XYZ file of C-alpha atoms in Angstrom:
469
model
C 0.000 0.000 0.000
C 1.459 3.362 -1.044
C 1.512 6.518 0.948
C -0.707 8.201 -1.622
C -3.369 5.507 -1.234
C -3.367 5.979 2.462
C -3.660 9.722 2.116
C -6.653 9.425 -0.246
C -8.614 7.286 2.232
C -11.733 9.184 3.378
C -11.493 10.389 6.941
C -14.027 9.114 9.490
C -15.122 11.744 11.979
C -14.653 10.847 15.600
C -17.918 9.994 17.366
C -19.359 12.795 19.440
C -20.763 11.817 22.817
C -23.592 14.126 23.668
C -24.530 13.954 27.332
C -27.691 15.470 28.665
C -27.224 18.464 30.923
C -27.760 17.816 34.639
C -31.069 19.666 34.689
C -32.453 17.501 31.897
C -31.247 14.369 33.686
C -32.948 15.393 36.917
C -36.144 16.160 35.046
C -36.080 12.769 33.334
C -35.530 10.922 36.618
C -38.357 12.856 38.270
C -40.704 11.956 35.418
C -39.680 8.304 35.721
C -40.419 8.199 39.452
C -43.794 9.861 38.970
C -44.736 7.324 36.321
C -43.807 4.499 38.674
C -45.960 5.659 41.588
C -48.731 7.809 40.108
C -51.526 5.202 40.266
C -50.909 4.002 43.815
C -50.343 7.574 44.984
C -53.704 8.626 43.544
C -55.430 5.768 45.370
C -53.829 6.721 48.691
C -54.716 10.400 48.266
C -58.352 9.604 47.500
C -58.609 7.052 50.344
C -57.033 9.304 52.984
C -59.030 12.390 52.028
C -62.262 10.483 51.489
C -62.088 8.674 54.813
C -61.453 11.916 56.688
C -64.250 13.824 54.957
C -66.746 10.981 55.346
C -66.282 10.666 59.118
C -66.396 14.434 59.613
C -69.665 14.688 57.685
C -71.206 11.679 59.439
C -70.369 13.221 62.802
C -72.791 16.044 62.108
C -75.725 13.672 61.669
C -74.822 10.866 64.087
C -72.704 12.076 66.998
C -73.176 15.844 67.210
C -74.746 16.712 70.571
C -74.981 13.059 71.616
C -71.907 13.021 73.871
C -72.212 14.756 77.228
C -69.451 15.611 79.699
C -69.599 12.498 81.931
C -69.703 10.215 78.897
C -66.621 11.860 77.405
C -64.772 11.591 80.729
C -65.600 7.892 80.957
C -64.378 7.396 77.402
C -61.120 9.230 78.031
C -60.467 7.276 81.244
C -60.850 3.852 79.638
C -57.361 2.448 78.865
C -58.686 0.010 76.272
C -60.213 2.844 74.233
C -56.932 4.741 74.423
C -54.956 1.706 73.253
C -57.186 1.116 70.243
C -57.769 4.665 69.008
C -55.486 6.912 71.044
C -56.452 9.494 73.681
C -59.944 10.868 72.929
C -59.532 14.643 72.591
C -62.024 17.259 71.414
C -64.711 14.675 70.658
C -67.313 17.424 70.814
C -65.765 18.873 67.649
C -66.250 17.175 64.239
C -62.564 17.623 63.446
C -61.404 16.261 66.802
C -63.667 13.237 66.492
C -62.427 12.607 62.938
C -58.793 12.752 64.008
C -59.456 10.385 66.911
C -61.410 7.921 64.781
C -59.410 7.975 61.528
C -56.052 9.522 62.425
C -54.242 6.265 63.154
C -55.733 4.243 60.237
C -54.910 7.013 57.770
C -51.389 7.377 59.175
C -50.801 3.619 58.935
C -52.129 3.602 55.358
C -49.854 6.444 54.279
C -46.835 5.048 56.138
C -47.254 1.541 54.729
C -47.662 2.884 51.200
C -44.595 5.111 51.555
C -42.244 2.403 52.772
C -43.467 -0.263 50.344
C -43.163 2.088 47.377
C -39.772 3.335 48.581
C -38.246 -0.145 48.650
C -39.925 -1.152 45.378
C -38.814 1.761 43.214
C -35.320 1.954 44.676
C -33.944 -1.427 45.700
C -36.451 -3.369 43.622
C -35.491 -1.525 40.432
C -31.805 -1.845 41.280
C -31.979 -5.591 41.963
C -33.827 -6.091 38.664
C -30.982 -4.372 36.780
C -33.040 -1.399 35.651
C -30.799 1.095 37.449
C -27.741 0.059 35.456
C -28.425 2.430 32.546
C -29.241 5.278 34.890
C -26.011 4.837 36.824
C -23.962 4.366 33.638
C -24.456 8.039 32.775
C -23.924 11.209 34.722
C -26.189 10.230 37.612
C -24.514 9.211 40.844
C -26.268 6.803 43.226
C -26.557 9.486 45.900
C -28.128 11.923 43.430
C -30.558 9.263 42.246
C -31.621 8.460 45.802
C -32.060 12.165 46.526
C -34.320 12.575 43.498
C -36.452 9.614 44.525
C -36.744 10.955 48.067
C -37.787 14.365 46.757
C -40.615 12.885 44.698
C -41.826 10.707 47.576
C -41.753 13.736 49.882
C -43.806 15.710 47.369
C -46.423 12.960 47.234
C -46.526 12.799 51.046
C -47.177 16.548 51.128
C -49.908 16.082 48.521
C -51.599 13.462 50.711
C -51.462 15.787 53.715
C -52.835 18.670 51.660
C -55.700 16.494 50.418
C -56.593 15.528 54.002
C -56.543 19.183 55.032
C -58.762 20.226 52.135
C -61.194 17.403 52.907
C -61.473 18.449 56.558
C -61.955 22.095 55.645
C -64.618 21.169 53.111
C -66.400 19.201 55.861
C -66.617 22.359 57.978
C -63.832 21.873 60.526
C -61.554 24.652 61.767
C -58.586 25.653 59.643
C -55.794 25.287 62.238
C -56.781 21.759 63.255
C -57.134 20.607 59.658
C -53.791 22.135 58.702
C -51.954 20.520 61.624
C -53.521 17.118 61.035
C -52.714 17.229 57.320
C -49.142 18.271 58.106
C -48.835 15.364 60.554
C -50.036 12.871 57.935
C -47.521 14.301 55.470
C -44.806 13.960 58.106
C -45.665 10.284 58.628
C -45.412 9.677 54.883
C -42.062 11.446 54.727
C -40.774 9.543 57.784
C -41.527 6.080 56.443
C -40.463 6.944 52.891
C -37.058 7.988 54.223
C -36.856 4.884 56.426
C -37.719 2.615 53.480
C -35.088 4.218 51.249
C -32.490 3.939 54.023
C -33.301 0.251 54.541
C -32.969 -0.258 50.777
C -29.428 1.145 50.924
C -28.275 -0.672 54.047
C -29.670 -4.156 53.411
C -28.565 -6.429 50.554
C -31.941 -7.105 48.872
C -35.430 -5.685 48.437
C -37.068 -8.461 50.467
C -34.900 -7.730 53.494
C -35.469 -3.983 53.162
C -39.233 -4.384 52.866
C -39.438 -6.817 55.759
C -37.387 -4.569 58.013
C -39.463 -1.510 57.105
C -42.782 -3.279 57.721
C -41.473 -4.577 61.042
C -40.473 -1.035 62.006
C -43.981 0.219 61.215
C -45.558 -2.553 63.301
C -43.241 -1.908 66.248
C -43.911 1.838 66.051
C -47.661 1.236 66.106
C -47.476 -1.177 69.032
C -45.294 1.253 70.972
C -47.912 3.947 70.449
C -50.646 1.635 71.703
C -48.663 0.687 74.808
C -47.792 4.320 75.524
C -51.419 5.429 75.264
C -52.681 2.611 77.453
C -50.103 2.818 80.259
C -49.327 6.082 82.021
C -45.937 4.882 83.259
C -44.833 4.262 79.667
C -46.299 7.453 78.220
C -42.770 8.623 77.330
C -42.730 6.034 74.542
C -44.875 8.400 72.477
C -41.786 10.482 71.778
C -39.826 7.577 70.262
C -42.440 6.485 67.722
C -43.716 8.577 64.799
C -47.330 7.646 65.568
C -46.913 8.842 69.135
C -45.361 12.116 68.001
C -48.284 12.567 65.620
C -50.676 12.149 68.556
C -48.837 14.820 70.526
C -49.855 17.407 67.922
C -53.446 17.186 69.263
C -55.297 18.863 66.365
C -58.578 20.618 67.253
C -57.589 20.437 70.937
C -54.221 21.918 71.975
C -53.081 22.511 68.357
C -49.379 21.995 69.070
C -47.129 22.401 65.998
C -43.861 21.725 67.876
C -44.047 17.891 67.635
C -44.268 18.250 63.851
C -40.831 19.839 63.876
C -39.407 16.768 65.612
C -41.223 14.407 63.230
C -39.892 16.166 60.130
C -36.406 16.578 61.617
C -36.060 12.830 62.208
C -37.342 12.168 58.689
C -34.707 14.520 57.258
C -31.998 12.755 59.284
C -33.112 9.405 57.858
C -33.120 10.864 54.344
C -29.621 12.277 54.845
C -28.386 8.920 56.104
C -29.895 7.200 53.047
C -28.074 9.578 50.712
C -24.790 9.096 52.568
C -25.041 5.309 52.502
C -25.954 5.300 48.795
C -22.577 6.819 47.974
C -20.630 4.270 50.023
C -21.884 0.940 48.721
C -21.599 -1.044 45.498
C -24.484 -1.455 43.092
C -26.807 -4.355 44.021
C -25.097 -4.700 47.389
C -25.977 -3.414 50.822
C -23.837 -1.595 53.304
C -23.913 -4.777 55.398
C -24.014 -8.309 54.055
C -26.378 -10.283 56.290
C -26.784 -13.236 53.950
C -26.001 -16.759 55.046
C -23.068 -18.058 53.017
C -23.982 -21.683 53.674
C -26.141 -23.183 50.913
C -29.820 -23.598 51.791
C -31.312 -26.467 49.831
C -34.473 -27.165 51.823
C -37.768 -27.163 49.933
C -36.097 -27.221 46.532
C -37.291 -30.666 45.491
C -40.424 -29.598 43.615
C -42.227 -26.575 42.250
C -44.767 -26.710 45.082
C -42.105 -26.936 47.762
C -40.250 -24.049 46.178
C -43.433 -21.943 46.238
C -43.792 -22.680 49.956
C -40.149 -21.772 50.527
C -40.609 -18.404 48.826
C -43.756 -17.640 50.810
C -42.456 -18.613 54.261
C -40.516 -15.428 55.139
C -43.386 -13.157 54.132
C -45.958 -15.354 55.833
C -43.934 -15.380 59.039
C -43.667 -11.606 59.128
C -47.376 -11.027 58.485
C -48.347 -13.677 61.023
C -46.169 -12.233 63.782
C -47.690 -8.792 63.250
C -51.280 -10.060 63.208
C -50.673 -12.265 66.249
C -49.244 -9.380 68.266
C -52.121 -7.057 67.383
C -54.998 -9.446 68.066
C -53.378 -10.818 71.199
C -53.258 -7.281 72.554
C -56.815 -6.550 71.415
C -58.031 -9.782 73.025
C -56.728 -8.684 76.406
C -58.878 -5.542 76.112
C -62.138 -7.421 75.560
C -63.306 -7.276 79.183
C -62.489 -3.583 79.517
C -64.296 -2.614 76.294
C -67.419 -4.675 76.913
C -67.675 -3.455 80.515
C -67.336 0.146 79.349
C -70.093 -0.219 76.753
C -72.346 -1.999 79.231
C -71.927 0.825 81.720
C -72.368 3.511 79.034
C -75.304 2.387 76.872
C -75.262 5.657 74.924
C -71.945 4.716 73.340
C -73.324 1.284 72.493
C -76.290 2.942 70.753
C -74.011 5.236 68.782
C -71.805 2.313 67.779
C -74.865 0.360 66.657
C -75.954 3.345 64.580
C -72.542 3.307 62.909
C -72.938 -0.391 62.038
C -71.152 -2.007 65.012
C -73.857 -3.933 66.816
C -73.569 -6.020 69.992
C -70.262 -4.446 71.034
C -71.278 -4.993 74.645
C -70.651 -8.733 74.281
C -67.336 -10.493 73.754
C -68.557 -12.074 70.514
C -69.795 -8.751 69.124
C -66.567 -6.986 70.023
C -64.504 -9.727 68.390
C -66.662 -9.619 65.255
C -66.199 -5.850 64.950
C -62.419 -6.142 65.260
C -62.235 -9.080 62.873
C -63.864 -6.935 60.189
C -60.542 -5.058 60.062
C -58.698 -8.326 59.486
C -59.820 -8.407 55.852
C -57.325 -5.619 55.069
C -54.049 -7.335 56.101
C -55.276 -10.735 54.931
C -56.235 -9.379 51.515
C -52.968 -7.464 51.219
C -50.987 -10.587 52.077
C -52.706 -12.680 49.411
C -52.390 -9.980 46.756
C -48.725 -9.454 47.654
C -47.984 -13.129 47.099
C -49.452 -12.992 43.588
C -47.559 -9.751 42.964
C -44.363 -11.602 43.912
C -45.115 -14.087 41.124
C -45.350 -11.226 38.642
C -42.115 -9.757 39.984
C -40.324 -13.091 39.474
C -41.378 -13.068 35.836
C -40.468 -9.462 35.078
C -37.076 -9.832 36.779
C -36.441 -13.065 34.818
C -36.026 -15.178 37.956
C -38.681 -17.576 36.641
C -36.854 -18.241 33.365
C -35.176 -21.427 34.587
C -38.512 -22.792 35.827
C -40.131 -22.154 32.454
C -37.178 -23.899 30.801
C -38.279 -27.065 32.582
C -41.454 -28.989 31.701
C -43.453 -26.576 33.877
C -46.228 -24.542 32.318
C -47.084 -21.027 33.387
C -50.592 -22.140 34.320
C -49.226 -24.804 36.644
C -46.794 -22.401 38.286
C -49.474 -19.749 38.828
C -51.946 -22.354 40.107
C -49.435 -23.519 42.701
C -48.797 -19.929 43.780
C -52.553 -19.354 44.084
C -52.895 -22.453 46.254
C -49.996 -21.397 48.484
C -51.346 -17.842 48.793
C -54.829 -19.146 49.634
C -53.509 -21.556 52.250
C -51.349 -18.833 53.756
C -54.309 -16.459 53.930
C -56.493 -19.020 55.702
C -53.699 -19.815 58.164
C -53.194 -16.104 58.790
C -56.892 -15.702 59.615
C -56.828 -18.734 61.888
C -53.775 -17.374 63.693
C -55.614 -14.099 64.306
C -58.601 -15.986 65.715
C -56.428 -18.023 68.064
C -54.560 -14.897 69.183
C -57.842 -13.095 69.912
C -59.109 -16.082 71.911
C -55.845 -16.366 73.836
C -55.891 -12.702 74.790
C -59.555 -12.831 75.765
C -59.038 -15.981 77.829
C -56.117 -14.342 79.608
C -58.351 -11.428 80.571
C -61.233 -13.723 81.582
C -63.582 -12.770 78.726
C -66.286 -15.308 77.765
C -65.093 -15.824 74.190
C -64.962 -19.416 72.964
C -62.223 -20.645 70.690
C -64.801 -21.772 68.130
C -66.444 -18.357 68.057
C -63.073 -16.658 67.682
C -62.042 -18.888 64.774
C -65.434 -18.517 63.104
C -65.260 -14.733 63.396
C -61.768 -14.597 61.911
C -62.551 -16.985 59.052
C -65.719 -15.026 58.303
C -63.629 -12.485 56.396
C -62.002 -15.151 54.215
C -64.237 -14.402 51.177
C -63.024 -10.794 51.110
C -59.388 -11.877 51.327
C -59.879 -14.494 48.613
C -61.530 -11.850 46.432
C -58.303 -9.837 46.700
C -56.323 -12.863 45.552
C -58.696 -13.314 42.611
C -58.332 -9.664 41.608
C -54.527 -9.992 41.776
C -54.618 -13.112 39.583
C -56.827 -11.287 37.094
C -54.311 -8.450 36.977
C -51.475 -10.965 36.527
C -53.322 -12.562 33.635
């Protein structure tokens, strides 16, 4: 080859790498996060605001003027009432009654959503390999975590604003509605930050989710114990639900506890950002995995389905057992209170809770709440099946002579069995607590009351299977 031939060869321009400016990258990540959570966030906003507005409006027609001074004092003095719903404050006000009746359920709903979404869209996306392209560009892990936290915080504020607007529309005072909405937003921010931190510290999404759910359950139980026992009242200041109760909307209207709630949430968020910059991708700050091989329940598809469900089932069962065991011990106190205050029994009957003065009626009313965790457990198990497919963990199973219908059918059977066992465990826990307190609740009645909500839980499983299909 001559020099002239080489010189006549057409030149190839060097490739130009065009990288998006940081502002465009941040905007793209924000849009991605919003797309991932927009549907569930809309459901939580509607549920939280709708529940608050509904109770406030119903108060005007059902409870307004029906509670006199002695009745309110008896209600406030009953430790069982305080354990279940918190200290009854400003019950003569529609806003105060709404906060007392729906404050804890709404806070638990928002907190559970925040932590579950936080672990799913952070560690779940990372474990599935969908963060690789994001981190291959100009986005650092700490910046990515910060952007996700900012979006989750914005949604938490939106939930709190919706609750405030709903209470104002129902005719409650502005200061109480604003403080209660801010407290709900603070709970969402707190558990979102905790979920993101757990996703950075622990080595997998399952561990992060389990730890976050356990933290929520412990925080709720600590609030219940603090409200029911004067000597342990200081526990309110170490649990976000207790700090939320110290705000006392429509009563004392204390904004100072909100500062503490938000400050702790910001500390958790800062810790999550710091840890994100110190760990490797798809690895936690601490490796808590067992290096010894675990080969139990790997002999068949059915056994493998049971193996996958056991950790989740254990966590849900422990939480349900603890709650209904505690509630069972309050049976005597609640029934005696309603027997001695027939006006409250009449109001409860008007709200749909009949026969609360008996142990069986009280258990039936509390078991109606059991449909929520049981249905969520069953739906979560089917959602895990979908996650195994989208993350390609089920590829090796499909490579075997195992059809998708067979695999899904086995998962449905395992989820159904787990749901029934979860309900039975709640019934036995309720009976054990009632028997400890000397309440006349038979084990058969307790099991029948718990299993009575099985159709609702199974309906949730069916809806999840339909969505999977």
